[in-house]
mmCIF file of N, CA and C in Angstrom:
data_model
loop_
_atom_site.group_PDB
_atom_site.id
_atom_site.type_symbol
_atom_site.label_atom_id
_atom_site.label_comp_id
_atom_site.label_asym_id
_atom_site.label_seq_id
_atom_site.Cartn_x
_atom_site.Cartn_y
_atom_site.Cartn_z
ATOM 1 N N UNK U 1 62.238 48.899 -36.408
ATOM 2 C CA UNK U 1 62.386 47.717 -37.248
ATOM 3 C C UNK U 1 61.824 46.499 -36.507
ATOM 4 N N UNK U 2 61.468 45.707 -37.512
ATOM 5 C CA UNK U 2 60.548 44.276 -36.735
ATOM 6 C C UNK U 2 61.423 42.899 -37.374
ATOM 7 N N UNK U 3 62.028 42.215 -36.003
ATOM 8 C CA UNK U 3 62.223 41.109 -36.776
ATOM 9 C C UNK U 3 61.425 39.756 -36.767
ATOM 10 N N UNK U 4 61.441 39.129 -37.408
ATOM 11 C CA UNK U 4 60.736 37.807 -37.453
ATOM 12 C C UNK U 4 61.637 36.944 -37.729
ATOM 13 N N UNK U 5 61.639 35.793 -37.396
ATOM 14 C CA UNK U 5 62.229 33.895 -37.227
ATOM 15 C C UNK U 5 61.047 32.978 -37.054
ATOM 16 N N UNK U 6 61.503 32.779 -38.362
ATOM 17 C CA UNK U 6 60.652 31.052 -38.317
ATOM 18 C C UNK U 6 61.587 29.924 -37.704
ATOM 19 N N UNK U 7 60.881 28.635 -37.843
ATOM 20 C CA UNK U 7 60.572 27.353 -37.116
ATOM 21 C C UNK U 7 59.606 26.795 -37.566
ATOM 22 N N UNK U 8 60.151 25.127 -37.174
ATOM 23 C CA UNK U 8 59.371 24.127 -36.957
ATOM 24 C C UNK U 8 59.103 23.380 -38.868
ATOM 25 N N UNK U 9 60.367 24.233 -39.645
ATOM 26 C CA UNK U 9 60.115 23.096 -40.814
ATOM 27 C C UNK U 9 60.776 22.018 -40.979
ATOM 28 N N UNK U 10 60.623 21.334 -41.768
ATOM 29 C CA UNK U 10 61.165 19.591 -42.001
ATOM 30 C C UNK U 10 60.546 18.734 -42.528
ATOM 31 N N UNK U 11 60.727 17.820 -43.032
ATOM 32 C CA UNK U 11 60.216 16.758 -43.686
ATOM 33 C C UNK U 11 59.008 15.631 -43.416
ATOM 34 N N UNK U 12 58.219 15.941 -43.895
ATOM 35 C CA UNK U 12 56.883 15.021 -43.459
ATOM 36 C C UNK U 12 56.296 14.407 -44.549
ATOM 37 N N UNK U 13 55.930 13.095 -43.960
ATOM 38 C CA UNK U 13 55.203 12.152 -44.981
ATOM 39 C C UNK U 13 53.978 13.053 -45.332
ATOM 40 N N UNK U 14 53.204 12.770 -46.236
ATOM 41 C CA UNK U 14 51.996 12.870 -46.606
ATOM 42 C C UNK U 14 50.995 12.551 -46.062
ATOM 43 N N UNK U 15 49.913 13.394 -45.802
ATOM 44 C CA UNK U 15 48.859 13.254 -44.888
ATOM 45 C C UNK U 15 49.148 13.563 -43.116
ATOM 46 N N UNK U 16 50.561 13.861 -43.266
ATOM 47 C CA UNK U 16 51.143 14.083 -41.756
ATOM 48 C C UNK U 16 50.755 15.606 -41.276
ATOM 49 N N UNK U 17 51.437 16.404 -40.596
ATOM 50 C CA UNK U 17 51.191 17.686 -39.949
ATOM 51 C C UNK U 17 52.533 18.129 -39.452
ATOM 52 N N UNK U 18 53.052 19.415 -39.904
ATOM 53 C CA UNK U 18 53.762 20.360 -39.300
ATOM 54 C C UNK U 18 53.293 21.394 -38.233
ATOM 55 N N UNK U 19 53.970 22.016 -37.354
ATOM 56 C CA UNK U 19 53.431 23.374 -36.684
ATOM 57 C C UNK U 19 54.646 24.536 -37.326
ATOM 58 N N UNK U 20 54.203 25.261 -37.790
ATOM 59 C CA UNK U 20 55.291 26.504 -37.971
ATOM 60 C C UNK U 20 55.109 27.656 -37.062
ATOM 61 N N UNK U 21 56.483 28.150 -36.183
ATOM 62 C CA UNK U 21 56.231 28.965 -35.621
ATOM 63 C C UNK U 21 57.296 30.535 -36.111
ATOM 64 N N UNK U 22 56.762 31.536 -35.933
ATOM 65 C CA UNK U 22 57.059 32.658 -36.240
ATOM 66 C C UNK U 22 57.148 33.610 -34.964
ATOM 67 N N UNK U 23 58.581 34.442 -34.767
ATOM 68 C CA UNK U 23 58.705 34.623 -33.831
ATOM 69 C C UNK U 23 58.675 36.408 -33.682
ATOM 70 N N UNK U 24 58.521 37.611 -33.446
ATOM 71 C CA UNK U 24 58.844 38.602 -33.631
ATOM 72 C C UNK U 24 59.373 39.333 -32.471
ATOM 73 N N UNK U 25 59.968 40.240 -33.190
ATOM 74 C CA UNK U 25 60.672 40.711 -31.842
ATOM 75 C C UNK U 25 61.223 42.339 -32.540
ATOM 76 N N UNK U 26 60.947 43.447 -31.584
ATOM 77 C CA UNK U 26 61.354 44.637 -32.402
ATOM 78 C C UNK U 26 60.548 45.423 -32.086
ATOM 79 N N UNK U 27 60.233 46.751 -33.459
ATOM 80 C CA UNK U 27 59.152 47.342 -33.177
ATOM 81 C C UNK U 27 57.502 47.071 -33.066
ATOM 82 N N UNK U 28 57.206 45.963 -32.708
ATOM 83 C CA UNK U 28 56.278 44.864 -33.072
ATOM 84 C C UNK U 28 55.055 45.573 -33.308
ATOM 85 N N UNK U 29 54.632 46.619 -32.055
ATOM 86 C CA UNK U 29 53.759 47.695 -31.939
ATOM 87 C C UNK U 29 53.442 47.668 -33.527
ATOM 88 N N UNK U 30 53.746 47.764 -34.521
ATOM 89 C CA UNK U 30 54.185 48.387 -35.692
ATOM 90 C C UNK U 30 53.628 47.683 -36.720
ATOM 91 N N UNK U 31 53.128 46.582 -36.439
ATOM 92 C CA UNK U 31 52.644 45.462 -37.099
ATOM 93 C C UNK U 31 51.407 45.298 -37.098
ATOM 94 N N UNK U 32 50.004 45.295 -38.070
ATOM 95 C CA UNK U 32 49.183 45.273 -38.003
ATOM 96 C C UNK U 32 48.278 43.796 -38.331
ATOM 97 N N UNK U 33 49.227 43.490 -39.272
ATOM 98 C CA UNK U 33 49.064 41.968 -39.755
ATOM 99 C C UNK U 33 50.227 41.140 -40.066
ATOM 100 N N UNK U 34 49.801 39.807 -39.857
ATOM 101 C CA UNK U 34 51.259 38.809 -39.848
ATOM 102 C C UNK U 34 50.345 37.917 -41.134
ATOM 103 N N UNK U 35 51.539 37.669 -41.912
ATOM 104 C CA UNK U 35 50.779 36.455 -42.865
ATOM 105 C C UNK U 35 52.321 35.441 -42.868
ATOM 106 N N UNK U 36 51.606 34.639 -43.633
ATOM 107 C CA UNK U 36 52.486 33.584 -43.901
ATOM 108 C C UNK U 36 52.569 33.410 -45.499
ATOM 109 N N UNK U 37 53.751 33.065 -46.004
ATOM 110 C CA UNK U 37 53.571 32.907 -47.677
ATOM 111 C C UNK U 37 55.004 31.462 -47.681
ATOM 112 N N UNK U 38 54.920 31.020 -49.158
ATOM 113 C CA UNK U 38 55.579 29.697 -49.601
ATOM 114 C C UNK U 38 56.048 30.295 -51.090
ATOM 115 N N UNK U 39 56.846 29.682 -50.898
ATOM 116 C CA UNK U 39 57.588 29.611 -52.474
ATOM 117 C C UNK U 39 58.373 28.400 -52.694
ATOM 118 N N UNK U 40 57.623 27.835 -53.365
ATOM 119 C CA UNK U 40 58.225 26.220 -53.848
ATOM 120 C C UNK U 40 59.218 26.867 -55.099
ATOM 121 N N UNK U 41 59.976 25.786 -55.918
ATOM 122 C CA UNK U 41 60.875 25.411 -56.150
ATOM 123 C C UNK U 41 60.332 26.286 -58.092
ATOM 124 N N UNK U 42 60.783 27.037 -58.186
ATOM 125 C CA UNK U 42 60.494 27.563 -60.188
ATOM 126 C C UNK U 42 59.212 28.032 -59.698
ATOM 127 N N UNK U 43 58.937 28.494 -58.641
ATOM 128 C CA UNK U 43 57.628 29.424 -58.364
ATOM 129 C C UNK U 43 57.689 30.529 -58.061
ATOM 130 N N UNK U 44 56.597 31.430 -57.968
ATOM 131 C CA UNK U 44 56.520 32.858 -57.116
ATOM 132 C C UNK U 44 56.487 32.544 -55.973
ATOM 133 N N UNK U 45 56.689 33.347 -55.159
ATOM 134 C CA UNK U 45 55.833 33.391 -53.537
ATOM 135 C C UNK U 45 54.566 33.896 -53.444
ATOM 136 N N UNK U 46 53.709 32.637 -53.050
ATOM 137 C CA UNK U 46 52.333 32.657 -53.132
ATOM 138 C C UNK U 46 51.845 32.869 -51.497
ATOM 139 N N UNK U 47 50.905 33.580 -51.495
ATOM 140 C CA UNK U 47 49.948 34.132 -50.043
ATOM 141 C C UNK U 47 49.719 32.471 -49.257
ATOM 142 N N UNK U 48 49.443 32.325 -48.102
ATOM 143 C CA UNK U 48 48.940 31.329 -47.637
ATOM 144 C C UNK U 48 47.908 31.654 -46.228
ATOM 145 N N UNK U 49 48.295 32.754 -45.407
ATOM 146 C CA UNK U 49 47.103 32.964 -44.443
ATOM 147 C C UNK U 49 47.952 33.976 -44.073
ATOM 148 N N UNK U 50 46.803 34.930 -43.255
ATOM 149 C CA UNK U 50 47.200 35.747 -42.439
ATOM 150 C C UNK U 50 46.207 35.853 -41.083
ATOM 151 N N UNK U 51 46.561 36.711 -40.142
ATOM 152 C CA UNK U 51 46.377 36.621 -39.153
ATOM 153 C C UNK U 51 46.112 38.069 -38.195
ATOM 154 N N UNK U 52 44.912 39.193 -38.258
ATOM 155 C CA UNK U 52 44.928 40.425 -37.280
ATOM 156 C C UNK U 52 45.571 40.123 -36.233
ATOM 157 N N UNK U 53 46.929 40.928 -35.885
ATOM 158 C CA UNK U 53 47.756 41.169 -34.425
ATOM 159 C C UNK U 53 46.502 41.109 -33.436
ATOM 160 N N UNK U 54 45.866 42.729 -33.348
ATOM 161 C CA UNK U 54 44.874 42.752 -32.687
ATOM 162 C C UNK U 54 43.542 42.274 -32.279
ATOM 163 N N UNK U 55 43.140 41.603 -33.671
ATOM 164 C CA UNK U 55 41.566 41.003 -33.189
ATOM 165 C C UNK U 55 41.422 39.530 -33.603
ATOM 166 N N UNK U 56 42.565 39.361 -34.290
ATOM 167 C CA UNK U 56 42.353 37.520 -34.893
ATOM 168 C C UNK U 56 41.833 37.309 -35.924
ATOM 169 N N UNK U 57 41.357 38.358 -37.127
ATOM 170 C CA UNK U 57 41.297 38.302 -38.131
ATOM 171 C C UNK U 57 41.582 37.476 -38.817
ATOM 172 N N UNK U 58 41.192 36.208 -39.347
ATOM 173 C CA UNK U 58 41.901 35.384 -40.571
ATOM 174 C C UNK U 58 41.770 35.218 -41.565
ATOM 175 N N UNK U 59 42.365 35.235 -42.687
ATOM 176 C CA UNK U 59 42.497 34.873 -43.795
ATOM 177 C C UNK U 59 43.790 33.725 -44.597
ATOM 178 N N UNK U 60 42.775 33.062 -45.547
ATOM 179 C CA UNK U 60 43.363 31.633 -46.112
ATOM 180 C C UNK U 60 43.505 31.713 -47.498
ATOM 181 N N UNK U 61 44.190 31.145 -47.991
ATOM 182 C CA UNK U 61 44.263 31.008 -49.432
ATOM 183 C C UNK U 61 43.767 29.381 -50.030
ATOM 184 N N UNK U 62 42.526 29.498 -50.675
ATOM 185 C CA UNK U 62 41.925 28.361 -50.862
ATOM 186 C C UNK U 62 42.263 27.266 -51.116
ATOM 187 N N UNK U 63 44.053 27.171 -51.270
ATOM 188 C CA UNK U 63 44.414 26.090 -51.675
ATOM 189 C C UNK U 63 45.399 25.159 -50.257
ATOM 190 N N UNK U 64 44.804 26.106 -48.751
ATOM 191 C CA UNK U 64 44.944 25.684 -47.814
ATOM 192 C C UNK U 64 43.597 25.558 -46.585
ATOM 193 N N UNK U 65 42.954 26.242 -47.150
ATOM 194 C CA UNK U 65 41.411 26.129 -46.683
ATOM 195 C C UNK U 65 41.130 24.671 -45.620
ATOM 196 N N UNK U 66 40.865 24.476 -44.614
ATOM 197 C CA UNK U 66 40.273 23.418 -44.320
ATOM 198 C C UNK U 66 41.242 22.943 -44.051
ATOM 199 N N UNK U 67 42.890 22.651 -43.904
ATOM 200 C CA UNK U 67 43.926 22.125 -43.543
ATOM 201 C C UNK U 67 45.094 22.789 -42.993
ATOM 202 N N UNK U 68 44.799 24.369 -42.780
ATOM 203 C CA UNK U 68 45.984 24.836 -42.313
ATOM 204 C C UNK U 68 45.384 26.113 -41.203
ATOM 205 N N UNK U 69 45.611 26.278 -40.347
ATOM 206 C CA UNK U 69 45.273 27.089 -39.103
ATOM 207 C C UNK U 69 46.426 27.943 -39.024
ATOM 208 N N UNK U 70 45.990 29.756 -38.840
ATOM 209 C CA UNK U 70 46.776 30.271 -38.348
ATOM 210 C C UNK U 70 46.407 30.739 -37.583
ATOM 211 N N UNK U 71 47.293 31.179 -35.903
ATOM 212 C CA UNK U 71 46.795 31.634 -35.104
ATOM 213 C C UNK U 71 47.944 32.405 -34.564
ATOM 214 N N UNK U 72 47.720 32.941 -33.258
ATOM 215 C CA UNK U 72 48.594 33.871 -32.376
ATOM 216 C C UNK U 72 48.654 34.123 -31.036
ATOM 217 N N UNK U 73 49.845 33.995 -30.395
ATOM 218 C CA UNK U 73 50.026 34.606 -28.895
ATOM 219 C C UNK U 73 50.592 35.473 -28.736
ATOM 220 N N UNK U 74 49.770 36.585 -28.502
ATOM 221 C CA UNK U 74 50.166 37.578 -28.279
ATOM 222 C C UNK U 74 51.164 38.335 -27.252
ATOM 223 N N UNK U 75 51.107 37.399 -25.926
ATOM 224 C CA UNK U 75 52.139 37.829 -24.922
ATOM 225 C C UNK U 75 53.690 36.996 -25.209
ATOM 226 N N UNK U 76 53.520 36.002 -26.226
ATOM 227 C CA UNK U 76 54.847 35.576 -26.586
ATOM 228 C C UNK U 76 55.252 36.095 -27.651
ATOM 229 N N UNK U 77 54.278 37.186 -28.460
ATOM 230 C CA UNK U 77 54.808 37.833 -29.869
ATOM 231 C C UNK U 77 55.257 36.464 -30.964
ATOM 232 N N UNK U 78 54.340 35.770 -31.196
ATOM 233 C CA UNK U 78 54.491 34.554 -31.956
ATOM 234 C C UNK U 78 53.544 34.103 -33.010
ATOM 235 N N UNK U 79 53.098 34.177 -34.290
ATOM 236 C CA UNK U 79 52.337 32.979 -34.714
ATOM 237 C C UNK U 79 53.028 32.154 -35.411
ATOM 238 N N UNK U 80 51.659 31.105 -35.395
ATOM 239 C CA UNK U 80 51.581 29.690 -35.358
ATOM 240 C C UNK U 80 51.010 29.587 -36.991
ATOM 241 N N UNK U 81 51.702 28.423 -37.511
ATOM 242 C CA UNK U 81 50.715 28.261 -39.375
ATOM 243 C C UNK U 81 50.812 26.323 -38.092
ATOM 244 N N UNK U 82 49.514 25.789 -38.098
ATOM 245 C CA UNK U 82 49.318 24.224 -37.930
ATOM 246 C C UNK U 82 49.204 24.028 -39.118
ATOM 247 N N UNK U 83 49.832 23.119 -40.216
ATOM 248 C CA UNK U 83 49.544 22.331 -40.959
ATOM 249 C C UNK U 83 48.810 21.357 -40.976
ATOM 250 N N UNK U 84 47.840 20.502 -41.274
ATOM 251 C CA UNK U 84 48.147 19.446 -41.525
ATOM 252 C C UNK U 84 46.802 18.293 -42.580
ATOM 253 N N UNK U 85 46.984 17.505 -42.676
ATOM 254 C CA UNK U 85 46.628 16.725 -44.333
ATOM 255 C C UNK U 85 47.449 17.231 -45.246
ATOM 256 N N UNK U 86 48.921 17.111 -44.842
ATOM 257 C CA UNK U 86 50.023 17.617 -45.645
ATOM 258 C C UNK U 86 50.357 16.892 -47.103
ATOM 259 N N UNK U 87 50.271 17.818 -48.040
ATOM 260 C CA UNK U 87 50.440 17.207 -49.683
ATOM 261 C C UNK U 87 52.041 17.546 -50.331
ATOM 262 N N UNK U 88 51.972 16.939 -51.008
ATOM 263 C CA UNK U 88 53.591 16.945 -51.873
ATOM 264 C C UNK U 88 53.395 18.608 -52.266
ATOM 265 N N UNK U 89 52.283 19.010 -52.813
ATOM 266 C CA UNK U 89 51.667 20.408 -52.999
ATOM 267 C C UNK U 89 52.405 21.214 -52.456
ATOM 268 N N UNK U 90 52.705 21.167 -51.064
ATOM 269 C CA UNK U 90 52.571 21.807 -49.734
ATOM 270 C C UNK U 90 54.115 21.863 -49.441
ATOM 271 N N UNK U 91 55.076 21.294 -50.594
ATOM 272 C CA UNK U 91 56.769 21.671 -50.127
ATOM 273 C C UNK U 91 56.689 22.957 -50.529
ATOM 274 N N UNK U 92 57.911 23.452 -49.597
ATOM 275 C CA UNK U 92 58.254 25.037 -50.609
ATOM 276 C C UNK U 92 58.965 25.541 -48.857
ATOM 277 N N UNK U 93 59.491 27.012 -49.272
ATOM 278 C CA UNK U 93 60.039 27.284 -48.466
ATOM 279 C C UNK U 93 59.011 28.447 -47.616
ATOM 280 N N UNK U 94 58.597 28.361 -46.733
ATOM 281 C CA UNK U 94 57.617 29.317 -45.618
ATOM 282 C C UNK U 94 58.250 30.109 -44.628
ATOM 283 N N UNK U 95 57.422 31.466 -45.469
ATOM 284 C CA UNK U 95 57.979 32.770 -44.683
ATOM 285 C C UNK U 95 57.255 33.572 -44.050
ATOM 286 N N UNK U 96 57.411 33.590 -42.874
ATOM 287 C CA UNK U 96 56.943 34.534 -42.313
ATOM 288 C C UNK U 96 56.485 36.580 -42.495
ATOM 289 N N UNK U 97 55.553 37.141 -42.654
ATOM 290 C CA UNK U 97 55.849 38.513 -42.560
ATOM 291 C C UNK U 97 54.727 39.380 -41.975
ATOM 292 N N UNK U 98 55.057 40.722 -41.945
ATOM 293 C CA UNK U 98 54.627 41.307 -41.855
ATOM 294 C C UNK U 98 54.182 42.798 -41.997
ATOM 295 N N UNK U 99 52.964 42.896 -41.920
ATOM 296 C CA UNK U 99 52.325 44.332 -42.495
ATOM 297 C C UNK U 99 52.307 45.565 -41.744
ATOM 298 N N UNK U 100 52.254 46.714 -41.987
ATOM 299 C CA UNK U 100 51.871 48.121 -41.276
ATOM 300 C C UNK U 100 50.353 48.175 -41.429
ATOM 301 N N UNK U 101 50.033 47.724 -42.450
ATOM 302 C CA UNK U 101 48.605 48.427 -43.158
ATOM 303 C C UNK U 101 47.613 47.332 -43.118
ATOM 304 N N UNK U 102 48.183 46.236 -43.390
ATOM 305 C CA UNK U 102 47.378 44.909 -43.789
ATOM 306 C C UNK U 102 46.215 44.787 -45.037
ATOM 307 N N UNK U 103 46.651 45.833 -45.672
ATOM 308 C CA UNK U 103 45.634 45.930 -46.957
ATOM 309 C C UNK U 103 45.471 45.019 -48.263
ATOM 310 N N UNK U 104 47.133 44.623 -48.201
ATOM 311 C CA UNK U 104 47.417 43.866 -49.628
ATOM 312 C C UNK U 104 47.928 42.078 -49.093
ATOM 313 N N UNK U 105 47.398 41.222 -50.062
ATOM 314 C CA UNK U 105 47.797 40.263 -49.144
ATOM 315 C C UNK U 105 48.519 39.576 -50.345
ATOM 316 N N UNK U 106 49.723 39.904 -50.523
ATOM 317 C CA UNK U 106 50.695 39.997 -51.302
ATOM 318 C C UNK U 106 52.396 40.248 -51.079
ATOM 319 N N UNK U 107 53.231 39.998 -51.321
ATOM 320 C CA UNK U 107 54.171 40.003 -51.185
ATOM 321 C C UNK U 107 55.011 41.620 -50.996
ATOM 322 N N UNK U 108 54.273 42.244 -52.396
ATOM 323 C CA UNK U 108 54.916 43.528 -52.079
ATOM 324 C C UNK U 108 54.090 44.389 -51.056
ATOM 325 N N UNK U 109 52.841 43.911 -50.209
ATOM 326 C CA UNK U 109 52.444 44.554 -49.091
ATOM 327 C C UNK U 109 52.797 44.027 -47.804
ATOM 328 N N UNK U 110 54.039 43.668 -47.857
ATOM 329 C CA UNK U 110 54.737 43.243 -46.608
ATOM 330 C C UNK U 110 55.857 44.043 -46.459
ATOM 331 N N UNK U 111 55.830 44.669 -45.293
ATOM 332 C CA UNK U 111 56.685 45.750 -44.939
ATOM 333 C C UNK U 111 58.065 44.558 -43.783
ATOM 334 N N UNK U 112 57.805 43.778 -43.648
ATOM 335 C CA UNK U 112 58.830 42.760 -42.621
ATOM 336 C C UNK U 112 58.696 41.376 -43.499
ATOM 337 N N UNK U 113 60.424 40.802 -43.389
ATOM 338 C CA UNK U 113 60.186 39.399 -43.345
ATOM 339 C C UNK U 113 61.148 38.110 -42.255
ATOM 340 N N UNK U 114 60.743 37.069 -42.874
ATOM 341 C CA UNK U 114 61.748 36.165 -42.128
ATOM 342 C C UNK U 114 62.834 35.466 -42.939
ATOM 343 N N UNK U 115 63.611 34.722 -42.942
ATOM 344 C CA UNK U 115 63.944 34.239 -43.997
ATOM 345 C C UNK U 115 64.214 32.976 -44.453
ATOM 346 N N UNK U 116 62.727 32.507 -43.943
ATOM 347 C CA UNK U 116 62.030 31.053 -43.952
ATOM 348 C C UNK U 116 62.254 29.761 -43.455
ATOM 349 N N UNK U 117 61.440 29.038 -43.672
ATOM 350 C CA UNK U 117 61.822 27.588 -43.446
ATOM 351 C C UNK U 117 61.320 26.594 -44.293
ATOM 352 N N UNK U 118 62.217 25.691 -44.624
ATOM 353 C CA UNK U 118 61.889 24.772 -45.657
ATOM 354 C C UNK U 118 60.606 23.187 -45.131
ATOM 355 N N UNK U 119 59.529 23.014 -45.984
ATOM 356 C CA UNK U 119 58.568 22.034 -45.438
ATOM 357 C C UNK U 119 58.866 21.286 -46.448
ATOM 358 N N UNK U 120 59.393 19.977 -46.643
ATOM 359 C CA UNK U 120 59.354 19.168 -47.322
ATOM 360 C C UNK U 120 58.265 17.865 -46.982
ATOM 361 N N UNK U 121 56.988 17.812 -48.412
ATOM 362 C CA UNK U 121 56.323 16.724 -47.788
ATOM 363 C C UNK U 121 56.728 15.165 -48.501
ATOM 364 N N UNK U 122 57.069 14.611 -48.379
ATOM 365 C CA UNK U 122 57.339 13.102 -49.035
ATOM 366 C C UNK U 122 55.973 12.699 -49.613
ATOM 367 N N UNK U 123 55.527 12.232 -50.812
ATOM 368 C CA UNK U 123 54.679 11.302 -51.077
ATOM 369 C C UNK U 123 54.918 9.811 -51.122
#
């Protein structure tokens, strides 16, 4: 089993910057891909980036393109979502997870989760 813990949400003006960190710990070996997803408030949980364990692979969801970085340290078993040109858009609650397969970049292809952290942006 793999666990994950987020960090680093809270309240930010607009146009400001969060760092979110994601922590794992477990069978980690086990994990092929880490993504990050949001679910604001009367929404689904929508994709936001992911991240290859092994080679750094990234992927974005265009409606974070150009403002949100995900990355990884591998000897601390951690990634990182940098926010920032943060929009009212951009509240919702951010969860960490992760994949065996990394095929689907979707909610039900997440075999691990966390059980989030809230980003509130102020306009």
């Amino acid at each position: 089993q793999v666990q994950l813990v987020e960090s680093g949400g809270g309240l930010v003006q607009a146009g400001g910057s969060l760092r979110l960190s994601c922590a794992a710990s477990g069978r980690t070996s086990n994990v092929l891909y880490m993504d990050w997803f949001r679910q604001a408030p009367g929404k689904e949980r929508e994709f936001v980036a992911a991240i290859g364990w092994s080679f750094g692979t990234t992927y974005y969801a265009d409606s974070v393109k150009g403002r949100f970085t995900i990355s990884r340290d591998k000897a601390k078993n951690t990634v990182y979502l940098q926010m920032n040109s943060l929009k009212s858009e951009d509240t919702a609650v951010y969860y960490c997870a992760g994949s065996r397969d990394g095929r689907l970049r979707a909610p039900s292809g997440m075999d691990y989760w966390g059980k989030g952290t809230l980003v509130t942006v102020s306009s």
